[in-house]
């Protein structure tokens, strides 16, 4: 199954309460996990810069507390491991500050960040850009010019530019760039994960714990490039009586999709959903609902779902989120419709979806001051002490 951006947990079929707090605010037990880091690898020139003190050479197994920065020199690298096994790797000429709580701050340079699936998530601060990740492996670069590049190797990230209210969902195999001149996040673009793995931040260190998830993401890319899923859908559409996927009516395409998804391997369903949404973005909301309800029927989708109990009727959140994220990544403009359709079909899944993150890449219209038209000019009122004069005099 493709890598998820939420730890594997199960949501009972009951109405959710305070879902935002449950999914996005780390508890006190996990907040301390990123307040200090142990240096687990040093390559050449690596220094620690204590708050208010001069930089000094850092050594392996040294603990770097909150507020201190780690700085790497030319052709130098370092690896830091936190208490919850979160791993941060720094490339050359990089400045990295150990933050408080679950926030990590990168001043400049290259980095790789791995957050375990059950670590509670983290936020990566890169200048004006903030990325929220949960059980994800990402790489990034903050240049001296202010350009920020952020790539997801496995899992999912929500990248925000809070200053303009912009938020982008970035999935495995995608890169998003912040342009300081345009002052916005560009649309995510596809990158070759296998090529990203040739980075010294991967090859120059021990194997990442997330390697199996990254391998799944690489295989998903290979299947997508080969058109896997599209051929099955095309045959099913033909069997439904349509000439092609594009000419199929909504009911014909959904009939075809339903016939394919029920027999599809579970670890490839998210990939199939992404393929179907790319082929028919107009049906993205129906495709997602069909994938969740058709592939694994849940009786709790009826109006009396609160009465349904029993472990066999529970739904894994990571599986739901994988399907939703795959669909939104395939057709970002349908994000609202996708979320609304899921919550209408299964309100209890709100906890799984978490905080929405929809792209808003359109430039805001400039505020233009219109020139004053004398014909429309209304003079300001005059005080009673000075009544206006008129041309009609006694």
Coordinates of N, CA and C in Angstrom, one line a residue, residues 139-296:
X139 N 12.7 15.8 1.5 CA 14.0 16.5 1.3 C 13.6 17.9 0.9
X140 N 14.6 18.8 1.2 CA 14.3 20.2 0.8 C 15.6 21.0 0.7
X141 N 15.4 22.2 0.2 CA 16.5 23.1 0.1 C 16.0 24.6 0.2
X142 N 16.7 25.3 1.0 CA 16.5 26.8 1.2 C 17.7 27.5 0.7
X143 N 17.6 28.2 -0.4 CA 18.8 28.9 -1.0 C 18.9 30.3 -0.4
X144 N 20.1 30.8 -0.6 CA 20.4 32.2 0.0 C 19.5 33.2 -0.7
X145 N 19.0 32.9 -1.9 CA 18.1 33.9 -2.6 C 16.7 33.8 -2.1
X146 N 16.4 32.9 -1.2 CA 15.0 32.8 -0.7 C 14.2 31.7 -1.3
X147 N 14.7 31.1 -2.4 CA 13.9 30.0 -3.1 C 13.9 28.8 -2.2
X148 N 12.7 28.3 -2.0 CA 12.5 27.1 -1.2 C 12.0 25.9 -2.1
X149 N 12.7 24.8 -2.0 CA 12.2 23.6 -2.7 C 11.9 22.5 -1.7
X150 N 10.8 21.8 -1.9 CA 10.4 20.8 -0.9 C 9.8 19.6 -1.7
X151 N 10.4 18.5 -1.4 CA 10.0 17.2 -2.2 C 9.6 16.1 -1.2
X152 N 8.6 15.4 -1.5 CA 8.1 14.3 -0.7 C 8.6 13.0 -1.3
X153 N 9.3 12.2 -0.5 CA 9.8 10.9 -1.0 C 8.8 9.8 -0.7
X154 N 8.1 9.9 0.4 CA 7.0 9.0 0.8 C 6.1 9.7 1.7
X155 N 4.9 9.3 1.7 CA 3.9 9.9 2.6 C 3.3 11.2 1.9
X156 N 2.8 12.1 2.8 CA 2.1 13.3 2.3 C 2.5 14.5 3.2
X157 N 2.6 15.6 2.6 CA 2.8 16.9 3.4 C 1.8 17.9 3.0
X158 N 1.5 18.8 3.9 CA 0.7 20.0 3.6 C 1.6 21.2 3.8
X159 N 1.9 21.9 2.7 CA 2.8 23.0 2.6 C 2.0 24.3 2.6
X160 N 2.4 25.2 3.5 CA 1.6 26.4 3.7 C 2.4 27.6 3.5
X161 N 1.8 28.6 2.9 CA 2.3 30.0 2.9 C 1.3 30.9 3.6
X162 N 1.4 30.9 4.9 CA 0.4 31.5 5.7 C 0.1 33.0 5.4
X163 N 1.2 33.7 4.9 CA 1.0 35.1 4.7 C -0.1 35.4 3.7
X164 N -0.3 34.5 2.7 CA -1.3 34.8 1.7 C -2.4 33.7 1.8
X165 N -2.4 32.9 2.8 CA -3.4 31.9 3.0 C -3.4 30.8 2.0
X166 N -2.2 30.4 1.6 CA -2.0 29.4 0.5 C -1.6 28.1 1.2
X167 N -2.2 27.0 0.7 CA -1.9 25.6 1.3 C -1.9 24.6 0.1
X168 N -0.9 23.8 0.0 CA -0.8 22.8 -1.1 C -0.6 21.4 -0.5
X169 N -1.3 20.5 -1.0 CA -1.1 19.1 -0.6 C 0.0 18.5 -1.6
X170 N 1.0 18.0 -1.0 CA 2.1 17.5 -1.8 C 2.3 16.0 -1.4
X171 N 2.2 15.1 -2.4 CA 2.3 13.7 -2.2 C 3.6 13.1 -2.7
X172 N 3.9 11.8 -2.4 CA 5.1 11.2 -2.8 C 5.4 11.4 -4.3
X173 N 6.6 11.8 -4.6 CA 7.0 12.0 -6.0 C 6.7 13.4 -6.5
X174 N 6.3 14.3 -5.6 CA 6.0 15.7 -6.1 C 6.9 16.7 -5.3
X175 N 7.2 17.8 -6.0 CA 8.0 18.9 -5.5 C 7.3 20.2 -5.6
X176 N 7.3 21.0 -4.6 CA 6.7 22.3 -4.6 C 7.8 23.3 -4.4
X177 N 7.7 24.4 -5.1 CA 8.8 25.5 -5.0 C 8.1 26.8 -4.6
X178 N 8.8 27.5 -3.6 CA 8.4 28.8 -3.3 C 9.2 29.8 -4.0
X179 N 8.6 30.7 -4.7 CA 9.3 31.8 -5.5 C 9.2 33.1 -4.7
X180 N 10.3 33.6 -4.2 CA 10.2 34.8 -3.4 C 9.9 36.1 -4.2
X181 N 10.1 36.0 -5.5 CA 9.8 37.2 -6.3 C 8.3 37.2 -6.5
X182 N 7.7 36.1 -6.9 CA 6.2 36.0 -7.1 C 5.5 36.0 -5.7
X183 N 6.3 35.6 -4.7 CA 5.8 35.5 -3.3 C 4.6 34.5 -3.2
X184 N 4.8 33.3 -3.8 CA 3.7 32.3 -3.8 C 4.4 30.9 -4.0
X185 N 3.6 29.9 -3.6 CA 4.0 28.5 -3.9 C 3.6 28.2 -5.3
X186 N 4.5 27.6 -6.1 CA 4.2 27.2 -7.4 C 3.4 25.9 -7.4
X187 N 2.8 25.5 -8.5 CA 2.0 24.2 -8.5 C 3.0 23.1 -8.3
X188 N 2.6 22.0 -7.6 CA 3.5 20.8 -7.4 C 3.8 20.2 -8.8
X189 N 5.1 19.7 -8.9 CA 5.5 19.1 -10.2 C 6.0 17.7 -9.8
X190 N 5.9 16.8 -10.8 CA 6.4 15.4 -10.6 C 7.9 15.3 -10.7
X191 N 8.5 14.6 -9.8 CA 9.9 14.3 -9.8 C 10.2 12.8 -9.8
X192 N 11.3 12.4 -10.2 CA 11.7 11.0 -10.2 C 12.2 10.6 -8.8
X193 N 11.5 9.9 -8.0 CA 11.9 9.5 -6.7 C 13.3 8.7 -6.7
X194 N 13.4 7.8 -7.7 CA 14.6 7.0 -7.8 C 15.8 7.9 -8.0
X195 N 15.7 9.0 -8.7 CA 16.8 9.9 -8.9 C 17.1 10.7 -7.7
X196 N 16.0 11.0 -6.9 CA 16.2 11.7 -5.6 C 17.0 10.9 -4.6
X197 N 16.9 9.6 -4.8 CA 17.6 8.7 -3.8 C 19.1 8.7 -4.1
X198 N 19.6 9.3 -5.2 CA 21.0 9.4 -5.4 C 21.7 10.6 -4.7
X199 N 20.9 11.3 -3.9 CA 21.4 12.4 -3.1 C 22.4 12.0 -2.1
X200 N 23.4 12.7 -1.8 CA 24.3 12.4 -0.7 C 23.6 12.3 0.7
X201 N 22.5 12.9 0.8 CA 21.7 12.8 2.0 C 21.0 11.5 2.2
X202 N 21.0 10.7 1.1 CA 20.5 9.3 1.2 C 21.7 8.3 1.2
X203 N 22.5 8.4 0.1 CA 23.6 7.5 -0.1 C 24.7 7.6 0.9
X204 N 24.9 8.8 1.5 CA 26.0 9.0 2.4 C 25.8 8.6 3.8
X205 N 24.6 8.0 4.1 CA 24.2 7.7 5.5 C 23.7 6.2 5.5
X206 N 23.4 5.8 6.7 CA 22.7 4.5 6.9 C 21.4 4.5 6.2
X207 N 20.9 3.3 6.0 CA 19.6 3.1 5.4 C 18.5 3.7 6.2
X208 N 17.6 4.4 5.6 CA 16.5 5.1 6.3 C 15.5 4.0 6.8
X209 N 14.9 4.2 7.9 CA 13.8 3.2 8.4 C 12.6 3.2 7.4
X210 N 12.4 4.3 6.7 CA 11.3 4.4 5.7 C 11.6 3.9 4.4
X211 N 12.7 3.2 4.2 CA 13.1 2.7 2.9 C 12.0 1.8 2.2
X212 N 11.3 0.9 3.0 CA 10.2 0.1 2.4 C 9.1 1.0 1.8
X213 N 8.8 2.1 2.5 CA 7.7 3.0 2.0 C 8.2 3.7 0.8
X214 N 9.4 4.1 0.8 CA 10.0 4.8 -0.4 C 10.0 3.9 -1.6
X215 N 10.3 2.6 -1.4 CA 10.3 1.6 -2.5 C 8.9 1.5 -3.0
X216 N 7.9 1.5 -2.2 CA 6.5 1.4 -2.6 C 6.2 2.6 -3.5
X217 N 6.6 3.8 -3.1 CA 6.4 5.0 -3.8 C 7.0 5.0 -5.2
X218 N 8.2 4.4 -5.2 CA 8.9 4.3 -6.5 C 8.2 3.3 -7.4
X219 N 7.7 2.2 -6.9 CA 6.9 1.3 -7.7 C 5.6 1.9 -8.2
X220 N 5.0 2.7 -7.3 CA 3.8 3.4 -7.8 C 4.0 4.4 -8.9
X221 N 5.2 5.0 -8.9 CA 5.5 5.9 -10.0 C 5.7 5.1 -11.3
X222 N 6.4 3.9 -11.1 CA 6.6 3.1 -12.3 C 5.3 2.6 -12.9
X223 N 4.3 2.2 -12.1 CA 3.0 1.8 -12.6 C 2.3 2.9 -13.2
X224 N 2.4 4.1 -12.6 CA 1.7 5.3 -13.2 C 2.3 5.6 -14.6
X225 N 3.6 5.6 -14.7 CA 4.3 5.9 -16.0 C 3.9 4.9 -17.0
X226 N 3.7 3.6 -16.6 CA 3.3 2.6 -17.6 C 1.8 2.5 -17.9
X227 N 1.1 3.4 -17.2 CA -0.4 3.5 -17.4 C -1.1 2.4 -16.8
X228 N -0.5 1.8 -15.7 CA -1.2 0.7 -15.0 C -2.5 1.2 -14.4
X229 N -3.6 0.5 -14.6 CA -4.9 1.0 -14.1 C -5.7 1.5 -15.2
X230 N -5.1 2.3 -16.1 CA -5.8 2.8 -17.2 C -6.3 1.8 -18.2
X231 N -5.5 0.7 -18.4 CA -5.9 -0.3 -19.3 C -7.1 -1.1 -18.8
X232 N -7.1 -1.4 -17.5 CA -8.2 -2.1 -16.9 C -9.5 -1.3 -17.0
X233 N -9.4 0.0 -16.7 CA -10.5 0.9 -16.8 C -11.1 1.0 -18.2
X234 N -10.2 1.1 -19.2 CA -10.6 1.2 -20.6 C -11.4 -0.1 -21.0
X235 N -10.9 -1.3 -20.6 CA -11.6 -2.5 -20.9 C -13.0 -2.5 -20.2
X236 N -13.0 -2.1 -18.9 CA -14.3 -2.1 -18.2 C -15.3 -1.1 -18.8
X237 N -14.8 0.1 -19.2 CA -15.7 1.1 -19.8 C -16.3 0.5 -21.1
X238 N -15.5 -0.2 -21.9 CA -16.0 -0.8 -23.1 C -17.0 -1.9 -22.8
X239 N -16.8 -2.6 -21.7 CA -17.8 -3.6 -21.3 C -19.1 -3.0 -20.9
X240 N -19.0 -1.7 -20.4 CA -20.2 -1.0 -19.9 C -20.9 -0.4 -21.1
X241 N -20.4 -0.5 -22.3 CA -21.1 0.0 -23.5 C -20.7 1.3 -24.0
X242 N -19.5 1.9 -23.5 CA -19.0 3.2 -23.9 C -17.9 3.0 -24.9
X243 N -17.8 3.9 -25.8 CA -16.7 3.8 -26.9 C -15.3 4.1 -26.3
X244 N -15.3 5.0 -25.3 CA -14.0 5.3 -24.7 C -14.2 5.9 -23.3
X245 N -13.1 6.1 -22.6 CA -13.2 6.6 -21.2 C -13.7 8.1 -21.3
X246 N -13.2 8.8 -22.3 CA -13.7 10.2 -22.4 C -15.1 10.4 -22.8
X247 N -15.6 9.5 -23.6 CA -17.0 9.6 -24.1 C -18.0 8.9 -23.2
X248 N -17.5 8.1 -22.2 CA -18.4 7.4 -21.3 C -19.3 8.3 -20.5
X249 N -20.5 8.0 -20.3 CA -21.4 8.8 -19.4 C -20.9 8.6 -18.0
X250 N -21.2 9.5 -17.1 CA -20.8 9.3 -15.7 C -21.2 8.0 -15.1
X251 N -22.4 7.5 -15.4 CA -22.9 6.2 -14.9 C -22.1 5.1 -15.5
X252 N -21.8 5.2 -16.8 CA -21.0 4.1 -17.5 C -19.6 4.1 -16.9
X253 N -18.9 5.2 -16.7 CA -17.6 5.2 -16.1 C -17.6 4.7 -14.7
X254 N -18.6 5.1 -13.9 CA -18.6 4.6 -12.5 C -18.9 3.1 -12.4
X255 N -19.7 2.6 -13.3 CA -20.0 1.2 -13.4 C -18.7 0.5 -13.7
X256 N -17.9 1.0 -14.6 CA -16.6 0.4 -14.9 C -15.6 0.5 -13.8
X257 N -15.6 1.6 -13.1 CA -14.6 1.8 -12.0 C -15.0 0.8 -10.8
X258 N -16.3 0.7 -10.5 CA -16.7 -0.1 -9.4 C -16.4 -1.6 -9.7
X259 N -16.4 -2.0 -11.0 CA -16.1 -3.4 -11.3 C -14.6 -3.7 -11.2
X260 N -13.8 -2.6 -11.4 CA -12.4 -2.8 -11.3 C -11.9 -2.7 -9.8
X261 N -12.4 -1.8 -9.1 CA -11.8 -1.5 -7.7 C -12.1 -2.6 -6.8
X262 N -13.2 -3.3 -6.9 CA -13.5 -4.4 -6.0 C -12.6 -5.6 -6.1
X263 N -11.9 -5.7 -7.2 CA -10.9 -6.9 -7.4 C -9.5 -6.4 -7.4
X264 N -9.3 -5.1 -7.2 CA -7.9 -4.6 -7.2 C -7.2 -4.9 -6.0
X265 N -5.8 -5.2 -6.0 CA -5.1 -5.4 -4.8 C -5.1 -4.2 -3.9
X266 N -5.3 -4.4 -2.6 CA -5.5 -3.3 -1.7 C -4.3 -2.3 -1.8
X267 N -3.1 -2.8 -1.9 CA -1.9 -1.9 -1.9 C -1.8 -1.0 -3.1
X268 N -2.7 -1.2 -4.1 CA -2.7 -0.5 -5.3 C -3.9 0.3 -5.6
X269 N -4.9 0.3 -4.6 CA -6.1 1.0 -4.8 C -5.9 2.5 -4.9
X270 N -5.0 3.1 -4.0 CA -4.8 4.6 -4.1 C -4.2 4.9 -5.5
X271 N -3.4 4.1 -6.0 CA -2.8 4.4 -7.4 C -3.9 4.3 -8.4
X272 N -4.9 3.3 -8.3 CA -6.0 3.2 -9.2 C -6.9 4.5 -9.1
X273 N -7.1 4.9 -7.9 CA -7.9 6.1 -7.7 C -7.3 7.3 -8.4
X274 N -6.0 7.5 -8.2 CA -5.3 8.6 -8.9 C -5.4 8.5 -10.4
X275 N -5.3 7.3 -10.9 CA -5.4 7.1 -12.4 C -6.8 7.5 -12.8
X276 N -7.8 7.0 -12.1 CA -9.2 7.3 -12.5 C -9.5 8.7 -12.5
X277 N -9.0 9.4 -11.4 CA -9.3 10.9 -11.3 C -8.6 11.7 -12.4
X278 N -7.4 11.2 -12.7 CA -6.7 11.9 -13.8 C -7.5 11.8 -15.2
X279 N -8.1 10.6 -15.4 CA -8.8 10.3 -16.6 C -10.2 11.0 -16.6
X280 N -10.8 11.1 -15.5 CA -12.1 11.7 -15.4 C -12.2 12.6 -14.2
X281 N -11.5 13.8 -14.2 CA -11.6 14.6 -13.0 C -13.0 15.1 -12.7
X282 N -13.8 15.2 -13.6 CA -15.2 15.6 -13.4 C -15.9 14.6 -12.4
X283 N -15.4 13.4 -12.3 CA -16.1 12.4 -11.4 C -15.2 12.1 -10.2
X284 N -14.3 13.0 -9.8 CA -13.4 12.8 -8.7 C -14.1 12.5 -7.4
X285 N -15.2 13.2 -7.1 CA -15.9 13.0 -5.8 C -16.5 11.6 -5.8
X286 N -17.2 11.2 -6.9 CA -17.8 9.9 -7.0 C -16.8 8.8 -7.0
X287 N -15.7 9.0 -7.6 CA -14.6 8.0 -7.6 C -14.1 7.7 -6.2
X288 N -13.9 8.7 -5.4 CA -13.3 8.6 -4.0 C -14.4 7.8 -3.2
X289 N -15.6 8.3 -3.2 CA -16.6 7.6 -2.4 C -16.8 6.2 -2.8
X290 N -16.7 5.9 -4.1 CA -16.9 4.5 -4.5 C -15.7 3.7 -4.1
X291 N -14.5 4.2 -4.1 CA -13.3 3.5 -3.7 C -13.4 3.1 -2.2
X292 N -13.9 4.0 -1.4 CA -14.0 3.7 0.1 C -15.1 2.8 0.4
X293 N -16.3 3.1 -0.2 CA -17.5 2.3 0.2 C -17.6 1.0 -0.6
X294 N -17.1 1.0 -1.8 CA -17.2 -0.2 -2.6 C -16.1 -1.2 -2.4
X295 N -14.9 -0.8 -2.2 CA -13.8 -1.7 -2.0 C -13.9 -2.4 -0.6
X296 N -14.3 -1.6 0.4 CA -14.5 -2.2 1.7 C -15.8 -1.7 2.3

